mmCIF file of C-alpha atoms in Angstrom:
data_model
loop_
_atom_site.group_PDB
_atom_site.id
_atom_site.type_symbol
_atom_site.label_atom_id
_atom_site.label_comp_id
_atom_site.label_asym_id
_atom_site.label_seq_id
_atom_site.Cartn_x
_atom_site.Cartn_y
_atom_site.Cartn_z
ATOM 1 C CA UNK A 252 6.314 -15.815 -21.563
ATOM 2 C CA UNK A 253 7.259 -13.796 -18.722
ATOM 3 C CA UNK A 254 11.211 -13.800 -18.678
ATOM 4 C CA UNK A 255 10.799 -13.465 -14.092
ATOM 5 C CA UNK A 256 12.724 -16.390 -12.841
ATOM 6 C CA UNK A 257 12.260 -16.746 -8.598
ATOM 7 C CA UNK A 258 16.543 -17.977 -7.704
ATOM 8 C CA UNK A 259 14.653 -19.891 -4.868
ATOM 9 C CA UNK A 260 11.687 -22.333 -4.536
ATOM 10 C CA UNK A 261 8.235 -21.580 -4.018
ATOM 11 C CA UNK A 262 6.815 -24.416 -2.219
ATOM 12 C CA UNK A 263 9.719 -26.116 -0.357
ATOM 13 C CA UNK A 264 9.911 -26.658 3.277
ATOM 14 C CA UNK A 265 11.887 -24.245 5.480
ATOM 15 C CA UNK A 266 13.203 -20.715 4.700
ATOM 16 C CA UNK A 267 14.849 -19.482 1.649
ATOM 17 C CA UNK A 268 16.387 -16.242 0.995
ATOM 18 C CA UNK A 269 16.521 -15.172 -2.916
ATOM 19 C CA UNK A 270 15.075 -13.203 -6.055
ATOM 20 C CA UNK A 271 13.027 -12.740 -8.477
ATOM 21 C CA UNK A 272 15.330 -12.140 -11.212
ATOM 22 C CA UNK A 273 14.428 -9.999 -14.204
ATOM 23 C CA UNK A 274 17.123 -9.794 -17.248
ATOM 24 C CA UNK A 275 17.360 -6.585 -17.978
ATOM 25 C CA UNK A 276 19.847 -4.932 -20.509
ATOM 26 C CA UNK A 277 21.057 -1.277 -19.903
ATOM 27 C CA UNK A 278 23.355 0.849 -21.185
ATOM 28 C CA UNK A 279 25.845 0.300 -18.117
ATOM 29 C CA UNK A 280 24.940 -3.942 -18.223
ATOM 30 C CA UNK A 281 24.250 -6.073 -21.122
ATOM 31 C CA UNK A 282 23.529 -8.955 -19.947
ATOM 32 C CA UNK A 283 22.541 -6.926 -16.089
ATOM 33 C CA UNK A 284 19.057 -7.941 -14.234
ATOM 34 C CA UNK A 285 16.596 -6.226 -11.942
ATOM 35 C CA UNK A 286 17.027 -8.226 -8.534
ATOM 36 C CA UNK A 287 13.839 -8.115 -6.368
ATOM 37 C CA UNK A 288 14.200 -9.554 -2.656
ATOM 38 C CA UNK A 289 12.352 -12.383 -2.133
ATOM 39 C CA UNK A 290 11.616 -14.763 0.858
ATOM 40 C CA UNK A 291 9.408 -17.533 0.919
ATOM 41 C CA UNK A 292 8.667 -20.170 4.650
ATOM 42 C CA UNK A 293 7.100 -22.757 4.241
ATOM 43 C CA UNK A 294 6.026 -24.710 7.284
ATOM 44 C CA UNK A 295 2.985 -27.121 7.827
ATOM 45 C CA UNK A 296 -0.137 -27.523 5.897
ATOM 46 C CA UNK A 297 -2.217 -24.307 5.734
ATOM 47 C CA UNK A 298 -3.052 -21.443 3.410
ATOM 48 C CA UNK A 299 -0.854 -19.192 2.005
ATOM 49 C CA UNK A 300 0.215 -15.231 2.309
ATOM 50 C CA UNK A 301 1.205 -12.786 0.026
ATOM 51 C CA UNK A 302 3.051 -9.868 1.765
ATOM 52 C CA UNK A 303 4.287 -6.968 -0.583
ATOM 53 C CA UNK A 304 6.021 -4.133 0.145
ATOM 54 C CA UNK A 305 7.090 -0.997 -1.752
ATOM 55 C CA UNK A 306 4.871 -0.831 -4.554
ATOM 56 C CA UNK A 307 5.531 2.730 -4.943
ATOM 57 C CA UNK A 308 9.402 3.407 -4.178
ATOM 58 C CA UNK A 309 8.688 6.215 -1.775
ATOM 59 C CA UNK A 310 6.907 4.640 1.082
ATOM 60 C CA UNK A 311 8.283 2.902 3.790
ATOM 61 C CA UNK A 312 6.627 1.040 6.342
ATOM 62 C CA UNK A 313 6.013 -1.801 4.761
ATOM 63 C CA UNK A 314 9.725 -2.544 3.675
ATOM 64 C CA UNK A 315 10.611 -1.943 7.097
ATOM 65 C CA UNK A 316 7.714 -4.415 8.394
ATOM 66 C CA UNK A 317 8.782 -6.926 5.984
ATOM 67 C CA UNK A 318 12.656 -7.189 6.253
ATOM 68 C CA UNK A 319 12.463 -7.692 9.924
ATOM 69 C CA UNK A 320 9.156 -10.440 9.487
ATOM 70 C CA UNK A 321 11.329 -12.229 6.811
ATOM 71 C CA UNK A 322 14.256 -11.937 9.494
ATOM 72 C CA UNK A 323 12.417 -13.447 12.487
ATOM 73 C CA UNK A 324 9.942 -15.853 11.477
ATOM 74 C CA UNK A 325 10.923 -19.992 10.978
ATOM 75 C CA UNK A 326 9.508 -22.625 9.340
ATOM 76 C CA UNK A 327 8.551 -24.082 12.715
ATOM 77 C CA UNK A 328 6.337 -21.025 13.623
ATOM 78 C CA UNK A 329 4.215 -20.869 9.920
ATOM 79 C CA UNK A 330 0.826 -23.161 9.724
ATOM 80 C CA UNK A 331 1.479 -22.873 5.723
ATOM 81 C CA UNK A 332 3.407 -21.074 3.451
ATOM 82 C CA UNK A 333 4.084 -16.925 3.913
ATOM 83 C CA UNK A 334 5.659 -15.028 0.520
ATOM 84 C CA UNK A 335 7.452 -11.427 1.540
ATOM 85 C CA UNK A 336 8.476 -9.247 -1.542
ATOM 86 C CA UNK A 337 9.908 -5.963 0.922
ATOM 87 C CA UNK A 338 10.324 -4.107 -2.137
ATOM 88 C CA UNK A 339 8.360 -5.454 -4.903
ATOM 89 C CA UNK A 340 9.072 -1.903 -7.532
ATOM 90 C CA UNK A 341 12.399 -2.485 -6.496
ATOM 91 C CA UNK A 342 14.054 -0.124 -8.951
ATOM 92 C CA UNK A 343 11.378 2.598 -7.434
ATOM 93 C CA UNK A 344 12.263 1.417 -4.037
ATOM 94 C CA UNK A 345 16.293 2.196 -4.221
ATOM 95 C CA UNK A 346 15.605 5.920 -6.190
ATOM 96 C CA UNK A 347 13.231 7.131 -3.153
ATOM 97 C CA UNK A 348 10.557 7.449 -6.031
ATOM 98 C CA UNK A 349 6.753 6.839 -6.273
ATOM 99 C CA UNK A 350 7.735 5.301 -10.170
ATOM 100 C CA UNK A 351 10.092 3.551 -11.829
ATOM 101 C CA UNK A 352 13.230 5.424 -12.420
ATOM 102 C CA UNK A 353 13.631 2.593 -15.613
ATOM 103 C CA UNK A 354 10.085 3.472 -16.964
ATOM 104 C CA UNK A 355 8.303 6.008 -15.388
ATOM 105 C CA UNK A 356 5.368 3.735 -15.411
ATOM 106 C CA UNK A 357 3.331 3.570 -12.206
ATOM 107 C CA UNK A 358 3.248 -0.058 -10.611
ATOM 108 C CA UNK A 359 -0.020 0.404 -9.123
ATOM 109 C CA UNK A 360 -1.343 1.350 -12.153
ATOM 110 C CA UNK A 361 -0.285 -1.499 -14.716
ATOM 111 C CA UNK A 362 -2.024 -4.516 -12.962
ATOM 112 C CA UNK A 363 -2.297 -7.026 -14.361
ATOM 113 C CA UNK A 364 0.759 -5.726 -15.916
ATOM 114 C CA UNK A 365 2.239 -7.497 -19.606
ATOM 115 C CA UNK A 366 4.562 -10.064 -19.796
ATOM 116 C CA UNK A 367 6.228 -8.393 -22.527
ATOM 117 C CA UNK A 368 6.055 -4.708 -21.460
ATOM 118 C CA UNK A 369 8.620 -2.791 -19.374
ATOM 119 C CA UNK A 370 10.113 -3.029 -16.500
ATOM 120 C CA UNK A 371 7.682 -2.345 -14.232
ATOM 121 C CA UNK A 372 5.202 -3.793 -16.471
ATOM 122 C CA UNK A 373 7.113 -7.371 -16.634
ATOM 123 C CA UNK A 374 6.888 -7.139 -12.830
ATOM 124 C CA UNK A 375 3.004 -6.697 -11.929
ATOM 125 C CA UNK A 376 2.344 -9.219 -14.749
ATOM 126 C CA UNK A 377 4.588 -11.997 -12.462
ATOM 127 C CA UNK A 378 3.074 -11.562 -9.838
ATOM 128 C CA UNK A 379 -0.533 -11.215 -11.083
ATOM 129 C CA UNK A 380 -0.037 -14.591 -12.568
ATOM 130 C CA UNK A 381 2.392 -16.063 -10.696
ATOM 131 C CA UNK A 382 2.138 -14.861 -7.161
ATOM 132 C CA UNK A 383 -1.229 -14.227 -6.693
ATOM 133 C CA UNK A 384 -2.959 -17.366 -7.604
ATOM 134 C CA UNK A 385 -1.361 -19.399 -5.620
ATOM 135 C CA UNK A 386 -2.216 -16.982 -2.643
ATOM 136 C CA UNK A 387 -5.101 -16.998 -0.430
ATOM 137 C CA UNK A 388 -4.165 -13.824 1.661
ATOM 138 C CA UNK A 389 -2.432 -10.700 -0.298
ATOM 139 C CA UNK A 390 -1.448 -7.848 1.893
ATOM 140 C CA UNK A 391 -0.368 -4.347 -0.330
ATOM 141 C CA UNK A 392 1.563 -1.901 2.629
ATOM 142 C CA UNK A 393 1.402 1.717 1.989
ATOM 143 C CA UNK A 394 1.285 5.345 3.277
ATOM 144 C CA UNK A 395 0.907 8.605 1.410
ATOM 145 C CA UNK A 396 5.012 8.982 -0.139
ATOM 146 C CA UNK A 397 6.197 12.192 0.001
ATOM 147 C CA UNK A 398 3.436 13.803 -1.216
ATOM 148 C CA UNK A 399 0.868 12.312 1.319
ATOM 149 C CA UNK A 400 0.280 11.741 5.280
ATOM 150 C CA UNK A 401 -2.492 10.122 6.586
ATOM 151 C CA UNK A 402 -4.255 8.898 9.642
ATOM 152 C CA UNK A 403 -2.891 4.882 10.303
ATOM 153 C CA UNK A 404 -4.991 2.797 8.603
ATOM 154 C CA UNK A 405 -5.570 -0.431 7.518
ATOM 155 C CA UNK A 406 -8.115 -0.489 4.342
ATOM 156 C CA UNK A 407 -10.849 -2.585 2.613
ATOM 157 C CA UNK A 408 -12.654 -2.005 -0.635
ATOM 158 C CA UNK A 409 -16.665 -2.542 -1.094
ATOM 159 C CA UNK A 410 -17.328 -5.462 -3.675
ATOM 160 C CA UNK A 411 -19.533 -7.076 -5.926
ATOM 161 C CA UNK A 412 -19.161 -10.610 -3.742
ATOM 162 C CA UNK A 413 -20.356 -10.233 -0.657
ATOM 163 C CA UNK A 414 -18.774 -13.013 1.100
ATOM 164 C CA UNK A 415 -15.453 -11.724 -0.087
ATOM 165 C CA UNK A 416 -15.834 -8.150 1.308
ATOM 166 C CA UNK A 417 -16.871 -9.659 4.519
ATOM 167 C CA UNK A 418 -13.440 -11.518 4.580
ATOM 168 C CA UNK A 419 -11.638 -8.665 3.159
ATOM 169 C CA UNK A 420 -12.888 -6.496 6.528
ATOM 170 C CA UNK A 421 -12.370 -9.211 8.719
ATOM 171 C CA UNK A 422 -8.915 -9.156 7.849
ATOM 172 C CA UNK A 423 -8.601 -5.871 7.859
ATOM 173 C CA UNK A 424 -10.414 -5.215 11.741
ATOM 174 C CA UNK A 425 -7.627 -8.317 12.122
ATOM 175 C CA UNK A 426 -4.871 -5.994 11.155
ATOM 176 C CA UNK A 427 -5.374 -3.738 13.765
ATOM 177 C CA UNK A 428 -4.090 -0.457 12.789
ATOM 178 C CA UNK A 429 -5.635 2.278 14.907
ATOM 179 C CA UNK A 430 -8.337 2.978 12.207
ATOM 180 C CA UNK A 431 -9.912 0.690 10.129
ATOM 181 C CA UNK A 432 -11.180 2.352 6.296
ATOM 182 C CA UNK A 433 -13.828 1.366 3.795
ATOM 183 C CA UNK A 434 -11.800 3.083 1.108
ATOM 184 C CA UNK A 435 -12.899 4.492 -2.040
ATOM 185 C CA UNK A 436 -10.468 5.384 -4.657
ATOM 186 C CA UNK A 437 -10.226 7.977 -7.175
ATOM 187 C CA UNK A 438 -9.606 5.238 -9.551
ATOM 188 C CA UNK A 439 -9.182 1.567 -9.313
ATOM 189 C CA UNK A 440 -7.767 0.822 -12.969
ATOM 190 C CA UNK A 441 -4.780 -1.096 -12.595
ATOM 191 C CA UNK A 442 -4.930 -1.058 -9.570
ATOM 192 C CA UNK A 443 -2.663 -4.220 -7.413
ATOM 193 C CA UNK A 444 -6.156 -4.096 -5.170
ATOM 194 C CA UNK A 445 -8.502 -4.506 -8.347
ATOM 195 C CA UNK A 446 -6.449 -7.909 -9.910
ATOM 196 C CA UNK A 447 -6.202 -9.419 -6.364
ATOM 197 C CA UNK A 448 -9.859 -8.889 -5.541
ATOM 198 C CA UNK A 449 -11.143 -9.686 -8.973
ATOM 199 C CA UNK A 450 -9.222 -13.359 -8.392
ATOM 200 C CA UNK A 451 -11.299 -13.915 -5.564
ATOM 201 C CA UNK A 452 -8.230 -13.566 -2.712
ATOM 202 C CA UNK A 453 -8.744 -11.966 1.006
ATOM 203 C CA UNK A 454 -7.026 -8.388 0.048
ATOM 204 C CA UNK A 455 -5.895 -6.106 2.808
ATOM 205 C CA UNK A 456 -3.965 -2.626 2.124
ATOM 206 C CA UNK A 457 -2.801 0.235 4.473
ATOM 207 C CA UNK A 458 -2.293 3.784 4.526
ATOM 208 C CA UNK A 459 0.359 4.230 7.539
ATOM 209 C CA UNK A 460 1.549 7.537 7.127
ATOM 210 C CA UNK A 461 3.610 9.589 4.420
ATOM 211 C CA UNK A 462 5.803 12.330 3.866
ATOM 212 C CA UNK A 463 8.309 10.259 2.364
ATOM 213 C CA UNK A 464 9.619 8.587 5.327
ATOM 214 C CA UNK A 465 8.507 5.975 8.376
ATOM 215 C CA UNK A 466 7.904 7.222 12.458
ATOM 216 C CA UNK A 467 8.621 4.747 15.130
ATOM 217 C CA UNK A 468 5.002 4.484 15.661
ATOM 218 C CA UNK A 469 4.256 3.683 12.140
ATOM 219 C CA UNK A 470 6.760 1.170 11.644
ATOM 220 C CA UNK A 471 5.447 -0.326 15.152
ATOM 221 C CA UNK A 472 1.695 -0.757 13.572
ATOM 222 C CA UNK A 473 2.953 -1.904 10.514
ATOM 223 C CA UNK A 474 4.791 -4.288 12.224
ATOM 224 C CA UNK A 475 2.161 -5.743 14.796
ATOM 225 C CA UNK A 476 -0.381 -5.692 11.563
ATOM 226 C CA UNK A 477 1.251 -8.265 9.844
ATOM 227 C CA UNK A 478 1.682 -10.669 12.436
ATOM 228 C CA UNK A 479 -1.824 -10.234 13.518
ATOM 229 C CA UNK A 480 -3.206 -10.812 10.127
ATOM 230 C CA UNK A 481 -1.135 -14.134 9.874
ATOM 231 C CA UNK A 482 -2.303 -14.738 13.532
ATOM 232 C CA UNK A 483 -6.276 -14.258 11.872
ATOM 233 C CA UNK A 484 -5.496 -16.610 8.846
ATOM 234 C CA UNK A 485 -4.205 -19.489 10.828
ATOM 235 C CA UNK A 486 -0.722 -19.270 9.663
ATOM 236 C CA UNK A 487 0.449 -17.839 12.898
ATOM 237 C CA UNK A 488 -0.850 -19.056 16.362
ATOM 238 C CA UNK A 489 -1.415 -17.069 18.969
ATOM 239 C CA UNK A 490 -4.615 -13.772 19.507
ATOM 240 C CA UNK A 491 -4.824 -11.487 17.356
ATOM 241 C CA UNK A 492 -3.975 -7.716 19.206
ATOM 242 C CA UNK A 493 -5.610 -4.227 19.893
ATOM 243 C CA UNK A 494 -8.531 -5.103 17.430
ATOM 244 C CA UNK A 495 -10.747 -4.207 19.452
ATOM 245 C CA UNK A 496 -9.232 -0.460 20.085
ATOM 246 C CA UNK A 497 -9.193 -0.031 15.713
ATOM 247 C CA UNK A 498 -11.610 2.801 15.013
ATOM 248 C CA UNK A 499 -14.150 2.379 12.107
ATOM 249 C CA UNK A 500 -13.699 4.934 9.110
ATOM 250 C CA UNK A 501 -15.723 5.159 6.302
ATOM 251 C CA UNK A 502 -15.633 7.078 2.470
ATOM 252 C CA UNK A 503 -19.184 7.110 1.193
ATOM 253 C CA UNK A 504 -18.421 9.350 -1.772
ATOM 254 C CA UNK A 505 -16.153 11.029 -4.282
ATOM 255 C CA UNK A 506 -16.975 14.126 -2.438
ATOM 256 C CA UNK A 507 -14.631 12.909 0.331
ATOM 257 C CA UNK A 508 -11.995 14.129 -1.805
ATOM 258 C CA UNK A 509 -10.878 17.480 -1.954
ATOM 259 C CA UNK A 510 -8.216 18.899 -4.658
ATOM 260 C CA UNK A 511 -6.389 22.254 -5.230
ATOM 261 C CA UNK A 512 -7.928 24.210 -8.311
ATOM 262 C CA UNK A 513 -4.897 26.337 -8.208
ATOM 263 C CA UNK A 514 -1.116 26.577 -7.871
ATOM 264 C CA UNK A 515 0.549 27.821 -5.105
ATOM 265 C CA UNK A 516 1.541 27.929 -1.310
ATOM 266 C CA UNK A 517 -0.808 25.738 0.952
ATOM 267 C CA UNK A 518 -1.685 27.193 3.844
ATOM 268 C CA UNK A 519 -3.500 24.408 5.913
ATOM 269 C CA UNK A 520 -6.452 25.166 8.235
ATOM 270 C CA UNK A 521 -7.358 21.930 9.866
ATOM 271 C CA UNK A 522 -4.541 19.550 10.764
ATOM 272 C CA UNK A 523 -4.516 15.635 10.124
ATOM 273 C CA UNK A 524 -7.256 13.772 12.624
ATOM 274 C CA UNK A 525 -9.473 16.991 13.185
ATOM 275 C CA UNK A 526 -12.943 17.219 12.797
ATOM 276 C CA UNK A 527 -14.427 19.664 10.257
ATOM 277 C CA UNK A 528 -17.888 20.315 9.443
ATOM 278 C CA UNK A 529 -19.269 21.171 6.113
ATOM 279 C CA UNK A 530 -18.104 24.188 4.356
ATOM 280 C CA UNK A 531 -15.567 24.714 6.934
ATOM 281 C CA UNK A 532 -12.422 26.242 5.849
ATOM 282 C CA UNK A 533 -9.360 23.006 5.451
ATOM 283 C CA UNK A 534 -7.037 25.336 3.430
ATOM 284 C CA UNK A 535 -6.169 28.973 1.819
ATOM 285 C CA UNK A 536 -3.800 28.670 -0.898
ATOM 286 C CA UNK A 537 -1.816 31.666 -1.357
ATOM 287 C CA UNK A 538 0.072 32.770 -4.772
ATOM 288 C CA UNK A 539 3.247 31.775 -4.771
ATOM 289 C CA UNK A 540 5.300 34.781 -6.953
ATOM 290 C CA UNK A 541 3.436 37.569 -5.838
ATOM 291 C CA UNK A 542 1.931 39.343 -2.648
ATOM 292 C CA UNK A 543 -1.378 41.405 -2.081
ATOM 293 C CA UNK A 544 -3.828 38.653 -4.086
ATOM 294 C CA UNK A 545 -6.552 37.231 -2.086
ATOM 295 C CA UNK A 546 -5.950 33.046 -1.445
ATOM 296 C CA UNK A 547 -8.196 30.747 -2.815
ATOM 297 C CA UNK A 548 -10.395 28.867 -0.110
ATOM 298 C CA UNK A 549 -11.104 25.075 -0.426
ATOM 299 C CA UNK A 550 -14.015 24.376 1.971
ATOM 300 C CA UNK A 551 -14.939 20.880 2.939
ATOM 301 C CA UNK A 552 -17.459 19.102 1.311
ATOM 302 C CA UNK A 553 -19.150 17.078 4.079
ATOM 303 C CA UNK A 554 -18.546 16.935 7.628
ATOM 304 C CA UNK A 555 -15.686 14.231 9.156
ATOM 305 C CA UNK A 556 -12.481 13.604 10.071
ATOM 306 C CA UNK A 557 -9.640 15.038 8.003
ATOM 307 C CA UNK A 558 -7.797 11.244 7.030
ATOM 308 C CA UNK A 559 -5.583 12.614 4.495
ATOM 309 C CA UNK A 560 -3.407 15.769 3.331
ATOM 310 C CA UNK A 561 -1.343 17.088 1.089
ATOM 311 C CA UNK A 562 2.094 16.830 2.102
ATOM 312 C CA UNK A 563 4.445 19.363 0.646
ATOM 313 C CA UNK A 564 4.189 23.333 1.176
ATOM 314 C CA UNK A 565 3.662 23.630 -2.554
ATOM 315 C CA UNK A 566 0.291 22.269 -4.592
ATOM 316 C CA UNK A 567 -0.317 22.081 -8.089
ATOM 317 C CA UNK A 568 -4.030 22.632 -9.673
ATOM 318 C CA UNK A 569 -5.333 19.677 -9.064
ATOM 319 C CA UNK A 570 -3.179 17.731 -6.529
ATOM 320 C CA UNK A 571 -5.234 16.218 -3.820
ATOM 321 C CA UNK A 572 -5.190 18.608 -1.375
ATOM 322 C CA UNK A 573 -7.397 16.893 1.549
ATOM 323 C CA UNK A 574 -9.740 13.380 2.220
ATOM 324 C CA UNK A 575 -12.687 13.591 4.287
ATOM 325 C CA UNK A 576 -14.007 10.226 6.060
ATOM 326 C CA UNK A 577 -16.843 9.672 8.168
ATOM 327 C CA UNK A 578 -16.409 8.209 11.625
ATOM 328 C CA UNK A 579 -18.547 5.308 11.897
ATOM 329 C CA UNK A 580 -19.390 2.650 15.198
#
C-alpha cells in the first residue's frame, strides 16, 4: 500500500489548501516527510481536472501558472472539481534539478511508478492510481529545463483510440499556446503522458520554453492555457482565447531529431523559430581543449522549423542538439 496520505479532502465542497504527505526517514529526520503542495476546489457538478506542475524540478512555468490559479480561483467559479499539484517532484522542484536530489530517479520516467519504490517512485505510483482515475482532464506543464528552449507549445500525442486523440487535440488547440504540436518522443516508457493516455483521460502537455528559468511571456501563456482549457472542459465558463491565432506543428518522424555525435563547444547556425531546409547547416561544434581542428557539422535532416535546441554552450555526444517540425495548416 502506498504510504501517500492527501492532509486535505479530495471531494469536498469549497477550497482546501494541503499535502500530499510522504513519510520519509533521512539522516537529518527520522520520523521527517516529503510535503507536496496540494489544492483541490470543488464546486458544482461537472468533470474533473488534473493540473501538475514541476515534474522535472528545473522547469518553471507551470509552478508559476499553478500557484497563482490555486490562488485566484473559488468554489463558486468551478463547474466540478479542479486538482493543482504546482510542484508534483517536489524534492526536484526546491534543488533547481531535472531529478530527484533523494533518488536520482527521473519522475517522468517511472510511471506508473511502485508503491514501494523510492521517493520519486512512491510519488508517480499515487498519483497514477490515485489521482488520475478519478480525473477526466490531466494537464503535464513543461519547457525544455536548463538544458532545453523551445518554441511555446502546447502538445498532443497520436494514439491507438481515435476518439481519444481527437479530444486530446481539441484540448490542446483549446490551450492556446502560440503553436500547437503533434509530438513524437524519443521514448514514451514511463512516461506521465503514456499512463494518463493508456487510462483513457483527455491528456494535454506543453513545452513553454527552457533554459532553466520562466519569461514574462511564458508565464503569461502558461497562464491563459490553463484557464482556457478549464474554459473548453466546462469547468470554467466563459470563451476560450487566441485559439484561433495557435499555429499547427507537426513531428512526422524520428528524423526530426537531431543529436551531437561529439563533445564540445556548440556553435549554433539557425536560431529557435527559423526555417531550415534539408541538409542545411543548424550547428558546427568546435573542440573544446584545443584550436586548429575542423568542427563537426550537424546538417538538418528534413526541411522545417527549428522547435527545439540545445541550451547550454557545451554538448555532450549524444545530447539532443536540435528538433525539426513541420509547419502544417
Amino acid at each position: 500500500m502506498n504510504p501517500i496520505r492527501p492532509t486535505i479532502p479530495l471531494d469536498q465542497p469549497g477550497k482546501h489548501h494541503g499535502f500530499l504527505r510522504l513519510p520519509h526517514s533521512r539522516n537529518d529526520s527520522a520520523w521527517g516527510s516529503v510535503l507536496i503542495p496540494l489544492t483541490v476546489i470543488v464546486g458544482s457538478e461537472g468533470p474533473t481536472a488534473l493540473l501538475t506542475g514541476a515534474n522535472h524540478g528545473d522547469e518553471y512555468e507551470g509552478p508559476i501558472a499553478l500557484q497563482q490559479l490555486a490562488w485566484e480561483l473559488e468554489p463558486t467559479q468551478v463547474q466540478g472539481r479542479v486538482i493543482i499539484l504546482p510542484t508534483m517532484n517536489a524534492p526536484a522542484f526546491r534543488a533547481g534539478t531535472r531529478v530527484s536530489p533523494i533518488d536520482q530517479v527521473n519522475m517522468n520516467r517511472c510511471f506508473p511508478g511502485r508503491a514501494d519504490g523510492s521517493v520519486t517512485q512512491k510519488i508517480a505510483h499515487y498519483i497514477s492510481h490515485a489521482l488520475v482515475p478519478i480525473s477526466d482532464l490531466v494537464l503535464d506543464y513543461h519547457s525544455g529545463g536548463k538544458t532545453l528552449d523551445f518554441l511555446p507549445y502546447a502538445a498532443a500525442h497520436y494514439l491507438n483510440d481515435e476518439d481519444q486523440q481527437t479530444a486530446c487535440v481539441a484540448a490542446m488547440r483549446a490551450f492556446a499556446a502560440p503553436w500547437s504540436m503533434m509530438m513524437r518522443e524519443i521514448d514514451a516508457v514511463g512516461m506521465f503522458d503514456t499512463e494518463v493516455e493508456a487510462q483513457g483521460k483527455v491528456f494535454v502537455t506543453t513545452e513553454l520554453g527552457g533554459g532553466g528559468t520562466a519569461t514574462a511571456a511564458s508565464a503569461r501563456i502558461a497562464i491563459r492555457g490553463a484557464r482556457n482549457l478549464l474554459r473548453h472542459a466546462g469547468i470554467l465558463s466563459g470563451e476560450v482565447e487566441g485559439a484561433e491565432d495557435s499555429r499547427m506543428l507537426d513531428m512526422p518522424g524520428d528524423d526530426c531529431f537531431h543529436f551531437a555525435p561529439s563533445d564540445g563547444l556548440m556553435h549554433p547556425l539557425a536560431d529557435l523559430g527559423e526555417r531550415v531546409s534539408e541538409g542545411q547547416a543548424l550547428a558546427q561544434i568546435w573542440p573544446a581543449d584545443r584550436t586548429g581542428v575542423a568542427p563537426v557539422t550537424v546538417t538538418a535532416n528534413r526541411a522545417g522549423l527549428v522547435a527545439a535546441r540545445h541550451f547550454p554552450g557545451l554538448v555532450q555526444s549524444g545530447d539532443c542538439l536540435a528538433v525539426i517540425a513541420v509547419e502544417v495548416d
